[in-house]
CSV table of C-alpha atoms in Angstrom, one decimal:
chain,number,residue,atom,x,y,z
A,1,UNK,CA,-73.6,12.3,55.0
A,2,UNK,CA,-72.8,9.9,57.9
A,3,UNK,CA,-69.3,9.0,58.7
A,4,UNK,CA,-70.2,4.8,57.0
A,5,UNK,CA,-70.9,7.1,53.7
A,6,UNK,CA,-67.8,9.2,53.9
A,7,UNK,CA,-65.1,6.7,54.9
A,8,UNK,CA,-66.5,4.1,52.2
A,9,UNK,CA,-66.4,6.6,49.5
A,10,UNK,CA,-63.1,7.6,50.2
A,11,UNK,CA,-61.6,3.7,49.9
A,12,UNK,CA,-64.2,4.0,46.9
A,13,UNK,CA,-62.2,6.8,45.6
A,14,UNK,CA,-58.5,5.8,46.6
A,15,UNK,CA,-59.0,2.6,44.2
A,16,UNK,CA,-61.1,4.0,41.4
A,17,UNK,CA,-59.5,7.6,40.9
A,18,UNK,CA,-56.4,8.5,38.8
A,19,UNK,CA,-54.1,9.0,41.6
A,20,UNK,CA,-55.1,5.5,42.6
A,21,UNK,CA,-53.3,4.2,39.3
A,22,UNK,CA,-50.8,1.7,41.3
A,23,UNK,CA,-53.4,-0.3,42.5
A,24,UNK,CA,-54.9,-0.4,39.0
A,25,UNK,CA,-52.0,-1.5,37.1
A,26,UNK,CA,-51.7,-4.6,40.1
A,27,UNK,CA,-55.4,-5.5,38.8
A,28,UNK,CA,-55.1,-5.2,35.2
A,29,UNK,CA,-51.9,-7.6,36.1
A,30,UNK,CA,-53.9,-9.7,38.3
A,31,UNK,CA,-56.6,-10.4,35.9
A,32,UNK,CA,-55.1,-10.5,32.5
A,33,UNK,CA,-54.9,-14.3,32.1
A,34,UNK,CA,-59.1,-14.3,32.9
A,35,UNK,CA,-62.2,-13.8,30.7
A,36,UNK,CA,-65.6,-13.7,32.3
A,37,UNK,CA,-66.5,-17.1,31.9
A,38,UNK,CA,-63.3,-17.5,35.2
A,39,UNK,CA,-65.9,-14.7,37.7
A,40,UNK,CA,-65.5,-16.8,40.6
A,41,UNK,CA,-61.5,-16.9,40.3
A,42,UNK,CA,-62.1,-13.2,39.1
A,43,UNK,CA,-63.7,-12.5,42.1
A,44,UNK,CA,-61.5,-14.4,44.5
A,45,UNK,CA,-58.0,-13.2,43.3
A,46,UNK,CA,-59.3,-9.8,44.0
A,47,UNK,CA,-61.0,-10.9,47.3
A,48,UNK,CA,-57.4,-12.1,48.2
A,49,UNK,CA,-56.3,-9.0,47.4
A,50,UNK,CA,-58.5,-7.3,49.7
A,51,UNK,CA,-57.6,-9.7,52.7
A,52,UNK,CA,-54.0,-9.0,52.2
A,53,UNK,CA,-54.0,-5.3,52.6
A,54,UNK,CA,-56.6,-4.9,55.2
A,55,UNK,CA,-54.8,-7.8,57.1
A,56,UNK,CA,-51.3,-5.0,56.9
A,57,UNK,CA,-54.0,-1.9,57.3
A,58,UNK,CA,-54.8,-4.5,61.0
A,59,UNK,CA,-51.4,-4.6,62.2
A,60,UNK,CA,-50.3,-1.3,61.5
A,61,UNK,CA,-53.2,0.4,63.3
A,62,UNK,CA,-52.3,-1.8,66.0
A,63,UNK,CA,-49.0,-1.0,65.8
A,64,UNK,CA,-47.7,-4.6,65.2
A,65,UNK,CA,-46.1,-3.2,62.1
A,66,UNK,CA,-44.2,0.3,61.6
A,67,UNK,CA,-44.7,1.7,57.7
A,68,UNK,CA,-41.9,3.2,56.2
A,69,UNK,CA,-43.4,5.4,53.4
A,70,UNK,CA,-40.6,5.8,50.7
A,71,UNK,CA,-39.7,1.8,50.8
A,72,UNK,CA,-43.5,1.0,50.8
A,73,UNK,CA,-43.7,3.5,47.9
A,74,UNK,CA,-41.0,1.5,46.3
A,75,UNK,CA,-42.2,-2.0,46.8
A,76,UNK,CA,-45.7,-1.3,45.4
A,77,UNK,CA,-44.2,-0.8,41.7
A,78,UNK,CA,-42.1,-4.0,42.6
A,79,UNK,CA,-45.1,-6.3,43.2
A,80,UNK,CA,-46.8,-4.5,40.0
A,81,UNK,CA,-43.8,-6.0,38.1
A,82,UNK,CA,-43.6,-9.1,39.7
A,83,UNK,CA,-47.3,-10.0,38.7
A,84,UNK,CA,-46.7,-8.7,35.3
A,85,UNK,CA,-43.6,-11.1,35.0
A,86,UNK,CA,-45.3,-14.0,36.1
A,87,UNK,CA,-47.7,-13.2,33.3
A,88,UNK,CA,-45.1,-13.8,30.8
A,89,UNK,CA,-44.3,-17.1,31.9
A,90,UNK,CA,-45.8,-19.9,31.6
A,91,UNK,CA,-47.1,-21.2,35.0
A,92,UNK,CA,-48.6,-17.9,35.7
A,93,UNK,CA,-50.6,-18.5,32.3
A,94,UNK,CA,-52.9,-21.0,33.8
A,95,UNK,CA,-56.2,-19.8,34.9
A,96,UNK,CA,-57.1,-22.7,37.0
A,97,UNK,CA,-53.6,-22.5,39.0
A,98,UNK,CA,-54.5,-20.9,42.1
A,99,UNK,CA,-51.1,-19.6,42.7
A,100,UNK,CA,-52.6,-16.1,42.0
A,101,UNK,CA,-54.7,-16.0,44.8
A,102,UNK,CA,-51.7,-16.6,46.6
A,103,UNK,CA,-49.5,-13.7,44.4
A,104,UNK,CA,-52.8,-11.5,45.5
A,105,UNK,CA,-53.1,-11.7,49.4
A,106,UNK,CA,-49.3,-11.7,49.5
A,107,UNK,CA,-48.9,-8.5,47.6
A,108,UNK,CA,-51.8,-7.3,49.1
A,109,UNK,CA,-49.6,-7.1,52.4
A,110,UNK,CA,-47.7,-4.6,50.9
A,111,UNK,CA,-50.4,-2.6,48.8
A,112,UNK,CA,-52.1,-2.5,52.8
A,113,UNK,CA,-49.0,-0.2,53.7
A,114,UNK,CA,-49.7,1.8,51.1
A,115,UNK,CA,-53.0,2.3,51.8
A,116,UNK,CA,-52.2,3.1,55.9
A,117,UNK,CA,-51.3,5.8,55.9
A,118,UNK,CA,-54.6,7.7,54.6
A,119,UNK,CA,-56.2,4.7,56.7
A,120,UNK,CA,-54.9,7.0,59.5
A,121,UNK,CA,-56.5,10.1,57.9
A,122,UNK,CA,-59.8,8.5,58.2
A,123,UNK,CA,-59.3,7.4,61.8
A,124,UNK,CA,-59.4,11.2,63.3
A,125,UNK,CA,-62.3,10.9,66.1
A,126,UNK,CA,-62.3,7.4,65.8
A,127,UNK,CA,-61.0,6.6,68.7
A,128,UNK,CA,-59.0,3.4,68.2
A,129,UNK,CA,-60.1,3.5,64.3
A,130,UNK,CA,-62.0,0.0,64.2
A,131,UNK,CA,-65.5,1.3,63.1
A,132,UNK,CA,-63.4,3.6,60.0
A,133,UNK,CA,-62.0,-0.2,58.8
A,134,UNK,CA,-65.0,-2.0,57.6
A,135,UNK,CA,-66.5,1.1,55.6
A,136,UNK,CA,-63.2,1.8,54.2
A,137,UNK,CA,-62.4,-1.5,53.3
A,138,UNK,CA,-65.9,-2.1,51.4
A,139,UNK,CA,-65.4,1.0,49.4
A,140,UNK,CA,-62.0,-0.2,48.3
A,141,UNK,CA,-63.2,-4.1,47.5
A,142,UNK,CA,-65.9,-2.5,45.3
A,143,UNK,CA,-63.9,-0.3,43.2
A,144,UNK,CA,-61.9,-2.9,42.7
A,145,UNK,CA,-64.2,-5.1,41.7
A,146,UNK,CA,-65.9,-2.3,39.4
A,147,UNK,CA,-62.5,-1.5,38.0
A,148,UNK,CA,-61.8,-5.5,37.1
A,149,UNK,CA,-65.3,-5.7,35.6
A,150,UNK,CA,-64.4,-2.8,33.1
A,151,UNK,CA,-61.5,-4.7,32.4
A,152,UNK,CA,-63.3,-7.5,31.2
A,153,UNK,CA,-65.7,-5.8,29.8
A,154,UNK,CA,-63.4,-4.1,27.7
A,155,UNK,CA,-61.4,-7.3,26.8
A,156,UNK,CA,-64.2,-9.6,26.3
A,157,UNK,CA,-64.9,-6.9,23.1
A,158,UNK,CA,-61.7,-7.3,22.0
A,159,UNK,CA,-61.7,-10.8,22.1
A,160,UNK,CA,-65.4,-10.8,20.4
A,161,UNK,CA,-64.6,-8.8,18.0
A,162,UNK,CA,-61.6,-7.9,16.8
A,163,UNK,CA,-60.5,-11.7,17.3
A,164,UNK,CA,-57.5,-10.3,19.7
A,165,UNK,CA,-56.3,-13.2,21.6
A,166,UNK,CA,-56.1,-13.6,25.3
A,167,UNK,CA,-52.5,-14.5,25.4
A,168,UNK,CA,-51.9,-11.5,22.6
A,169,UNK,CA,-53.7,-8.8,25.5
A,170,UNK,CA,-51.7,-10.9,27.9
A,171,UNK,CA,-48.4,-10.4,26.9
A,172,UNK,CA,-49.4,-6.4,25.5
A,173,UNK,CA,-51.3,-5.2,28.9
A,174,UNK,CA,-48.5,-7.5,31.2
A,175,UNK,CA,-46.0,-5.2,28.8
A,176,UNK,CA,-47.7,-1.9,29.6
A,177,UNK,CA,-47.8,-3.0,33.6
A,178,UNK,CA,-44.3,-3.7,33.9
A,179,UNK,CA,-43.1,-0.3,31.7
A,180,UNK,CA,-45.3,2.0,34.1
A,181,UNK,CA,-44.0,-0.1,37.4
A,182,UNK,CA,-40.6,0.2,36.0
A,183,UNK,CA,-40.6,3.7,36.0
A,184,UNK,CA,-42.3,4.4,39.1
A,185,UNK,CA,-39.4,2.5,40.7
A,186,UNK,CA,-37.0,4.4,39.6
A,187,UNK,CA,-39.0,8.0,40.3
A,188,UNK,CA,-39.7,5.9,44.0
A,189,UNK,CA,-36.2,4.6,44.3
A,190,UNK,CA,-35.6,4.9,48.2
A,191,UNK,CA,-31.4,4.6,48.6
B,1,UNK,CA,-41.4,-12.8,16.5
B,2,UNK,CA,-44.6,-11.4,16.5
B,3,UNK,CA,-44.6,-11.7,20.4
B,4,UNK,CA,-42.2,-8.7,20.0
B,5,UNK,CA,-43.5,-6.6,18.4
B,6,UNK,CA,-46.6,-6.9,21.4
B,7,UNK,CA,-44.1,-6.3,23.7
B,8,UNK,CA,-42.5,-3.2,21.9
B,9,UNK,CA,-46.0,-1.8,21.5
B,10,UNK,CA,-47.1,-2.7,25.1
B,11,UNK,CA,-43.8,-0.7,26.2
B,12,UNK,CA,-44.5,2.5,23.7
B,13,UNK,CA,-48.0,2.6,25.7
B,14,UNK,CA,-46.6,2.5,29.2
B,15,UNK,CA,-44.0,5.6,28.3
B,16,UNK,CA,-46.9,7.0,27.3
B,17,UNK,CA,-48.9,6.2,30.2
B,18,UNK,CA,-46.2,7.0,32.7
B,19,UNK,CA,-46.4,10.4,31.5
B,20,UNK,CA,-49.7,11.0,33.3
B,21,UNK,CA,-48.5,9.0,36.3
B,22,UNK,CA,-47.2,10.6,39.9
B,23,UNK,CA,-46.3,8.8,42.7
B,24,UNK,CA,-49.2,7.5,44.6
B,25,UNK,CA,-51.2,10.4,46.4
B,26,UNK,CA,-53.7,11.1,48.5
B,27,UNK,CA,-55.4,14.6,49.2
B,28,UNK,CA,-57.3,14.4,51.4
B,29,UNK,CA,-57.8,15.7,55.3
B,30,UNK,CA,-59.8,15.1,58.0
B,31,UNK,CA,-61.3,17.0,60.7
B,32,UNK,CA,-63.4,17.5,63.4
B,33,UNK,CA,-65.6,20.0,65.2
B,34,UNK,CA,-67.6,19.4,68.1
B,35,UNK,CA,-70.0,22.0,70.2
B,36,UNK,CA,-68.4,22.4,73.4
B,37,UNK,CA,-71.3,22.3,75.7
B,38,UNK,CA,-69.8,24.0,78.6
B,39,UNK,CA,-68.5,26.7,77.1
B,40,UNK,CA,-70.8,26.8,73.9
B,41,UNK,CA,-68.1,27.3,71.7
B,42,UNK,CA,-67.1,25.4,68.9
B,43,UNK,CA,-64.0,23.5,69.2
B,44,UNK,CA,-61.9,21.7,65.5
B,45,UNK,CA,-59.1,20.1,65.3
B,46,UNK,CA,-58.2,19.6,61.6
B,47,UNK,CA,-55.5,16.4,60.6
B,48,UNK,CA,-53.6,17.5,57.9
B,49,UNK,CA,-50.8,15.8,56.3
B,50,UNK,CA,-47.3,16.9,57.3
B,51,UNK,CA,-46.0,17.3,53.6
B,52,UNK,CA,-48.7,19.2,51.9
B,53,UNK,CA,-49.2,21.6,54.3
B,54,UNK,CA,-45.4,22.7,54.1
B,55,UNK,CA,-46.0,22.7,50.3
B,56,UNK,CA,-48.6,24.7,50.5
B,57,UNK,CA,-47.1,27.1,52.7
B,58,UNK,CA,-44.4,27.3,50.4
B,59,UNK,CA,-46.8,27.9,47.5
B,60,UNK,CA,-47.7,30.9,50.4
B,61,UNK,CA,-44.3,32.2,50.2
B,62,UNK,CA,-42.8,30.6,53.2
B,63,UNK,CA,-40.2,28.3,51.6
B,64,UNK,CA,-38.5,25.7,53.8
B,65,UNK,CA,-40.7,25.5,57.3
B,66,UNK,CA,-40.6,22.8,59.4
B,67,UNK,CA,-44.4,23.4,60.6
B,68,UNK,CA,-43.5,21.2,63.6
B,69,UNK,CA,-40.2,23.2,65.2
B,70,UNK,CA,-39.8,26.6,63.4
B,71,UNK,CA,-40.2,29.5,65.6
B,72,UNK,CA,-42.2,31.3,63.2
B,73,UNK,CA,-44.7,28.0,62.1
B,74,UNK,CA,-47.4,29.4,64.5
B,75,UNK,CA,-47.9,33.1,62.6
B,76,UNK,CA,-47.8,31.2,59.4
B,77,UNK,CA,-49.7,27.8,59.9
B,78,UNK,CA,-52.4,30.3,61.7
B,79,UNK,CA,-52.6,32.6,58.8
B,80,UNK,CA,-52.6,29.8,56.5
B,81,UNK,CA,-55.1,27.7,57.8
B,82,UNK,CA,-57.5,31.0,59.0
B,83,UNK,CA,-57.7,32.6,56.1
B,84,UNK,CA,-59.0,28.5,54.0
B,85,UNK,CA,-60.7,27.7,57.3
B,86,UNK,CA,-63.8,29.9,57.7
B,87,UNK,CA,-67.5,30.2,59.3
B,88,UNK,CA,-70.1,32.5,58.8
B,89,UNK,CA,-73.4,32.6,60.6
B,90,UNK,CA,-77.0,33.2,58.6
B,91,UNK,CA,-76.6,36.5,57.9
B,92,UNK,CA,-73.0,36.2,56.1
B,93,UNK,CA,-71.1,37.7,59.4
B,94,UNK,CA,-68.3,35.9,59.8
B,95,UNK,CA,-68.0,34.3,63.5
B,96,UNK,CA,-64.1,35.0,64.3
B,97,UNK,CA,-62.0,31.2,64.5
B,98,UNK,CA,-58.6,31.5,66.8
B,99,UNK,CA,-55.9,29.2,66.3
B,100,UNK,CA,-54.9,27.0,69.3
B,101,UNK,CA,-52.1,25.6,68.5
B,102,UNK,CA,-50.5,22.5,66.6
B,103,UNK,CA,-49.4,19.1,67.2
B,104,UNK,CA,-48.2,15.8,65.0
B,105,UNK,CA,-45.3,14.4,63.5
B,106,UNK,CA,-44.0,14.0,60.2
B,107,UNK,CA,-46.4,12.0,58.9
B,108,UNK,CA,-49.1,14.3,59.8
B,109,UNK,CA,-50.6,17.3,61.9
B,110,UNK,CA,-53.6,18.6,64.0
B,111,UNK,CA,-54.0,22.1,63.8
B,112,UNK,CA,-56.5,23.6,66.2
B,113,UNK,CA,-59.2,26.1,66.5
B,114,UNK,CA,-61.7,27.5,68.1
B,115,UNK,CA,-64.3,30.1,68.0
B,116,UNK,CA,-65.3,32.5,71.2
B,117,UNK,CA,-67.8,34.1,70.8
B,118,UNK,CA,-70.1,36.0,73.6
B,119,UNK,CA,-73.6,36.1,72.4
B,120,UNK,CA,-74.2,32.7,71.5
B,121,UNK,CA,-73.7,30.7,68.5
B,122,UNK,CA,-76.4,30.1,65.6
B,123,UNK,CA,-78.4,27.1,64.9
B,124,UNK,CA,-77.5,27.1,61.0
B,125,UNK,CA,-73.5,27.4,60.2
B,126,UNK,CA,-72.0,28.4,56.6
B,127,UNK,CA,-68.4,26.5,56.6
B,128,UNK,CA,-66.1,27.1,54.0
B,129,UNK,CA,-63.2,24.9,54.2
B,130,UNK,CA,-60.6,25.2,51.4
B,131,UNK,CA,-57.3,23.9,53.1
B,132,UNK,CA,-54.6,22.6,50.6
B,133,UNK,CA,-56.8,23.4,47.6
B,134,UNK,CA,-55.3,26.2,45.8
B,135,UNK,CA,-52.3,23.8,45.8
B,136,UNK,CA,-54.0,20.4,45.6
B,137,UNK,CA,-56.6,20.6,42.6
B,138,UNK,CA,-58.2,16.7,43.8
B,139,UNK,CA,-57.7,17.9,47.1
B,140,UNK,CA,-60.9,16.1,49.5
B,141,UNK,CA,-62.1,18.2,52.8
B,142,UNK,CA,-63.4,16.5,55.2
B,143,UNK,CA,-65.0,17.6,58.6
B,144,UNK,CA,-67.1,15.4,60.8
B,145,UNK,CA,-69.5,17.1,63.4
B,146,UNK,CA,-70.6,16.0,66.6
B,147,UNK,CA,-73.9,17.5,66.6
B,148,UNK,CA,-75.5,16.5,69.7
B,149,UNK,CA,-78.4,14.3,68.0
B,150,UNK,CA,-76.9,13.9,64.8
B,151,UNK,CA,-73.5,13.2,63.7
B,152,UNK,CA,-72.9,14.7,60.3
B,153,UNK,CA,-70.1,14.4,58.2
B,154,UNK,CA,-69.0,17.3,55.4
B,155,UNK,CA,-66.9,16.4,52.1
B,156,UNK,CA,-65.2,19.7,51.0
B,157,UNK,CA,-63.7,19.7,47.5
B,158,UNK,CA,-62.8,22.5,44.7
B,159,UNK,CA,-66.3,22.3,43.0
B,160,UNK,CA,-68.3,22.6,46.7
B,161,UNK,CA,-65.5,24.5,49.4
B,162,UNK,CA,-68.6,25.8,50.9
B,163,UNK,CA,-71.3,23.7,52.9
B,164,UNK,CA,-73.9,24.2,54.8
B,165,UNK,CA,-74.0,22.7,58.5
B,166,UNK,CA,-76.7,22.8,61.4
B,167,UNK,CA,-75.2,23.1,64.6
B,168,UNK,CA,-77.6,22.9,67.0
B,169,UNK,CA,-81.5,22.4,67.6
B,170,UNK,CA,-82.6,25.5,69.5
């Protein structure tokens, strides 16, 4: 395999597997107020997303930016419950509102942290660790993408046919989201 | 009211779910090996990370090192890492690694090797690389090679610690 392959399949990996399960839960948050019918919003919260962390994944391997691992551990679940919050109210129930692209790049600066440090695993005989970036990057965008595509896959059955409402699998995955993310703070609590 | 009961069912799922979950990990390592042209050896430095290679040394029965200041980290990092860290040529004779030495912080490590042997090295390598494994079930190997024409890249994991590598054109 060439080097491209390996590093893409290994941002590939770090989204889609189960130990990737943080950034999951931030999707299923992100996209809970959406059906397919909103792909391009779909597809641009995540984008967002994207931008955010490799933006923080940027200035770390520059060394712009120092990551401390326990509090970046910590925040993710915060950000997780933040998203699911907004989904309970109701400005963050608007699909059109493009607040949540917003919510995605800016959390996405702290998921990036999170995602640094094996960033820095990748980088070994990469000099200066540029050409492991793009590869990595792409492998992560399209498991995300892959993931939020299930998601609606999954919902849009729901919806279809077992007349579930989207404000019903709103308020019950946005539930689930902020249960799991209040958990993981407390096993993650830093202090 | 019925809003509720969503959220009470939503919150019986997440326990449920939370069960499964860990903190965020990663297993995975990276390494290297290049063909030292000069000395025709091979020459790998392995990035582990810091934290899971004192676990698994634990696991090993050495509780508590600090890989990175403990007198005795060499002996046990080196046995460690030599006996997960292995090449054989074509005929299944093993070609004898030697452990260089080890630097990093506490985020993570480079442990290095390298081989010496005298007659030559062969064009077609078996390399098993297991590192972290026994302790890491996920856990994701990975070795880029410098090969002199083409550079390959190796992904180690529990199914496939074994992989076949050619070295060299002769």
């Amino acid at each position: 395999m060439s080097r491209f392959e390996i590093n893409f399949m290994l941002g590939f990996d770090h989204i889609t597997a189960w130990e990737g399960l943080d950034h999951i839960l931030f999707l299923i948050a992100l996209t809970a107020i959406y059906q397919f019918k909103h792909w391009g919003r779909v597809l641009g919260v995540v984008t967002a997303f994207t931008v955010g962390h490799t933006v923080t994944i940027i200035l770390a391997n520059t060394g712009a930016v120092s990551v401390n691992g326990p509090i970046v551990e910590f925040l993710i679940p915060v950000t997780i419950m933040l998203t699911g919050i907004v989904n309970l109210m109701k400005v963050g129930q608007d699909p059109r509102s493009n607040g949540r692209f917003f919510i995605a790049a800016l959390f996405g600066l702290i998921h990036g942290l999170g995602f640094f440090r094996s960033f820095r695993m990748l980088t070994v005989g990469d000099s200066d660790g540029w050409s492991s970036l793009l590869p990595f990057t792409l492998g992560i965008e399209l498991g995300q993408l892959l993931i939020v595509f299930i998601l609606l896959l999954i919902t849009a059955i729901l919806f279809n046919f077992m007349r579930l409402k989207q404000r019903e699998w709103n308020l019950f995955s946005s539930g689930i989201v902020c249960g799991v993310a209040g958990l993981l703070m407390i096993e993650t609590w830093p202090w | 009211m019925k809003q509720w009961k969503t959220i009470a069912l939503a919150l019986g799922c997440a326990t449920l779910f939370s069960s499964f979950t860990a903190k965020h990990e990663y297993y995975v390592s990276v390494g290297e090996m290049s063909l030292n042209p000069t000395t025709n050896q091979l020459e790998i430095g392995l990035r582990i990370f810091t934290d899971d290679l004192e676990y698994a040394l634990e696991r090993a029965g050495h509780p508590g090192l600090d890989v990175l200041n403990d007198e005795t980290s060499a002996e046990h990092v080196s046995e460690y890492v030599l006996d997960h860290f292995r090449i054989w040529n074509e005929d299944g004779r093993e070609i004898k690694l030697f452990y260089l030495g080890l630097e990093g912080d506490a985020d993570g490590v480079f442990v290095y090797l390298e081989t010496k042997v005298k007659s030559g090295l062969p064009e077609e390598v078996q390399v098993r690389h297991a590192i972290l494994m026994e302790s890491f079930p996920d856990q994701i190997n990975i070795l880029h090679y410098s090969h002199p024409d083409i550079p390959t890249s190796l992904r180690f994991d529990a199914e496939e610690p074994t992989q076949t590598l050619e070295l060299q054109d002769l």
